[in-house]
Every structure is written in C-alpha cells, then in structure tokens.
mmCIF file of C-alpha atoms in Angstrom:
data_model
loop_
_atom_site.group_PDB
_atom_site.id
_atom_site.type_symbol
_atom_site.label_atom_id
_atom_site.label_comp_id
_atom_site.label_asym_id
_atom_site.label_seq_id
_atom_site.Cartn_x
_atom_site.Cartn_y
_atom_site.Cartn_z
ATOM 1 C CA UNK U 107 -57.778 -8.862 -82.993
ATOM 2 C CA UNK U 108 -59.987 -7.584 -80.186
ATOM 3 C CA UNK U 109 -63.370 -9.210 -79.861
ATOM 4 C CA UNK U 110 -66.690 -7.608 -79.014
ATOM 5 C CA UNK U 111 -70.005 -9.153 -77.935
ATOM 6 C CA UNK U 112 -73.055 -7.531 -79.549
ATOM 7 C CA UNK U 113 -76.747 -8.188 -79.845
ATOM 8 C CA UNK U 114 -79.056 -6.708 -82.443
ATOM 9 C CA UNK U 115 -82.371 -8.018 -81.124
ATOM 10 C CA UNK U 116 -83.699 -9.100 -77.756
ATOM 11 C CA UNK U 117 -83.628 -12.735 -76.714
ATOM 12 C CA UNK U 118 -81.617 -15.350 -74.907
ATOM 13 C CA UNK U 119 -77.934 -16.142 -75.188
ATOM 14 C CA UNK U 120 -78.491 -17.239 -78.799
ATOM 15 C CA UNK U 121 -78.785 -13.563 -79.911
ATOM 16 C CA UNK U 122 -75.261 -12.736 -78.712
ATOM 17 C CA UNK U 123 -72.735 -12.378 -81.534
ATOM 18 C CA UNK U 124 -68.957 -12.383 -81.046
ATOM 19 C CA UNK U 125 -67.353 -10.087 -83.635
ATOM 20 C CA UNK U 126 -63.764 -9.033 -84.261
ATOM 21 C CA UNK U 127 -62.651 -5.411 -84.399
ATOM 22 C CA UNK U 128 -59.472 -3.883 -85.791
ATOM 23 C CA UNK U 129 -56.860 -3.098 -83.165
ATOM 24 C CA UNK U 130 -56.672 0.674 -82.748
ATOM 25 C CA UNK U 131 -53.779 2.372 -80.972
ATOM 26 C CA UNK U 132 -54.801 4.303 -77.852
ATOM 27 C CA UNK U 133 -55.034 8.061 -78.291
ATOM 28 C CA UNK U 134 -53.707 10.795 -76.006
ATOM 29 C CA UNK U 135 -54.811 10.194 -72.430
ATOM 30 C CA UNK U 136 -56.061 6.650 -73.221
ATOM 31 C CA UNK U 137 -54.704 3.227 -72.213
ATOM 32 C CA UNK U 138 -55.186 -0.312 -73.474
ATOM 33 C CA UNK U 139 -56.263 -2.913 -70.915
ATOM 34 C CA UNK U 140 -56.128 -6.675 -71.115
ATOM 35 C CA UNK U 141 -59.392 -8.194 -69.891
ATOM 36 C CA UNK U 142 -59.164 -11.705 -68.487
ATOM 37 C CA UNK U 143 -62.774 -12.027 -67.344
ATOM 38 C CA UNK U 144 -65.973 -10.040 -67.132
ATOM 39 C CA UNK U 145 -69.430 -10.551 -65.692
ATOM 40 C CA UNK U 146 -72.995 -9.481 -66.259
ATOM 41 C CA UNK U 147 -75.512 -8.706 -63.594
ATOM 42 C CA UNK U 148 -79.128 -9.821 -63.643
ATOM 43 C CA UNK U 149 -80.434 -6.448 -64.862
ATOM 44 C CA UNK U 150 -78.151 -6.586 -67.935
ATOM 45 C CA UNK U 151 -79.410 -10.074 -68.818
ATOM 46 C CA UNK U 152 -83.025 -8.953 -68.351
ATOM 47 C CA UNK U 153 -82.364 -5.877 -70.538
ATOM 48 C CA UNK U 154 -80.993 -8.083 -73.335
ATOM 49 C CA UNK U 155 -84.124 -10.222 -73.099
ATOM 50 C CA UNK U 156 -86.313 -7.100 -73.323
ATOM 51 C CA UNK U 157 -87.672 -7.642 -69.794
ATOM 52 C CA UNK U 158 -86.169 -4.656 -67.972
ATOM 53 C CA UNK U 159 -87.167 -0.974 -68.271
ATOM 54 C CA UNK U 160 -87.970 -0.974 -71.968
ATOM 55 C CA UNK U 161 -86.386 -2.532 -75.004
ATOM 56 C CA UNK U 162 -82.911 -1.676 -76.342
ATOM 57 C CA UNK U 163 -82.952 0.695 -79.317
ATOM 58 C CA UNK U 164 -79.467 0.081 -80.722
ATOM 59 C CA UNK U 165 -76.856 -2.644 -80.782
ATOM 60 C CA UNK U 166 -75.195 -2.854 -77.399
ATOM 61 C CA UNK U 167 -71.602 -3.914 -77.046
ATOM 62 C CA UNK U 168 -69.175 -5.374 -74.552
ATOM 63 C CA UNK U 169 -65.546 -5.477 -75.580
ATOM 64 C CA UNK U 170 -63.604 -8.624 -74.712
#
C-alpha cells in the first residue's frame, strides 16, 4: 500500500503521521512513479511549525 505523510496541526516532527492509502490505478495520461527518497526544504519545515507566511489551513500531504 502507498504511504502518505500528513500533519493536522502545526508543530515539530512529532505531528507528522504516516498513513496508508489504497493503491489506485493511474488514469488516462497519468503514470505511477516509485519514489526512493524525498527531501524537504527549510521553508516547508517552517510552514509545518507555523513559522512561515501564516499557518496551514488544511492537512498537507506528501506521498511516499
């Protein structure tokens, strides 16, 4: 099953939640990629902490 990283409130790494999603077949004009690694930049970390250009209003996601 694919995994997704979400947060529902601002804070440190402890607010990150790894959740599983059902595997959905790609639609017309879409492809499935295998991700081996990903990174976050400083602004994304600050945004999650609520320290950068306002607070998030909805759950934000990163698919693994």
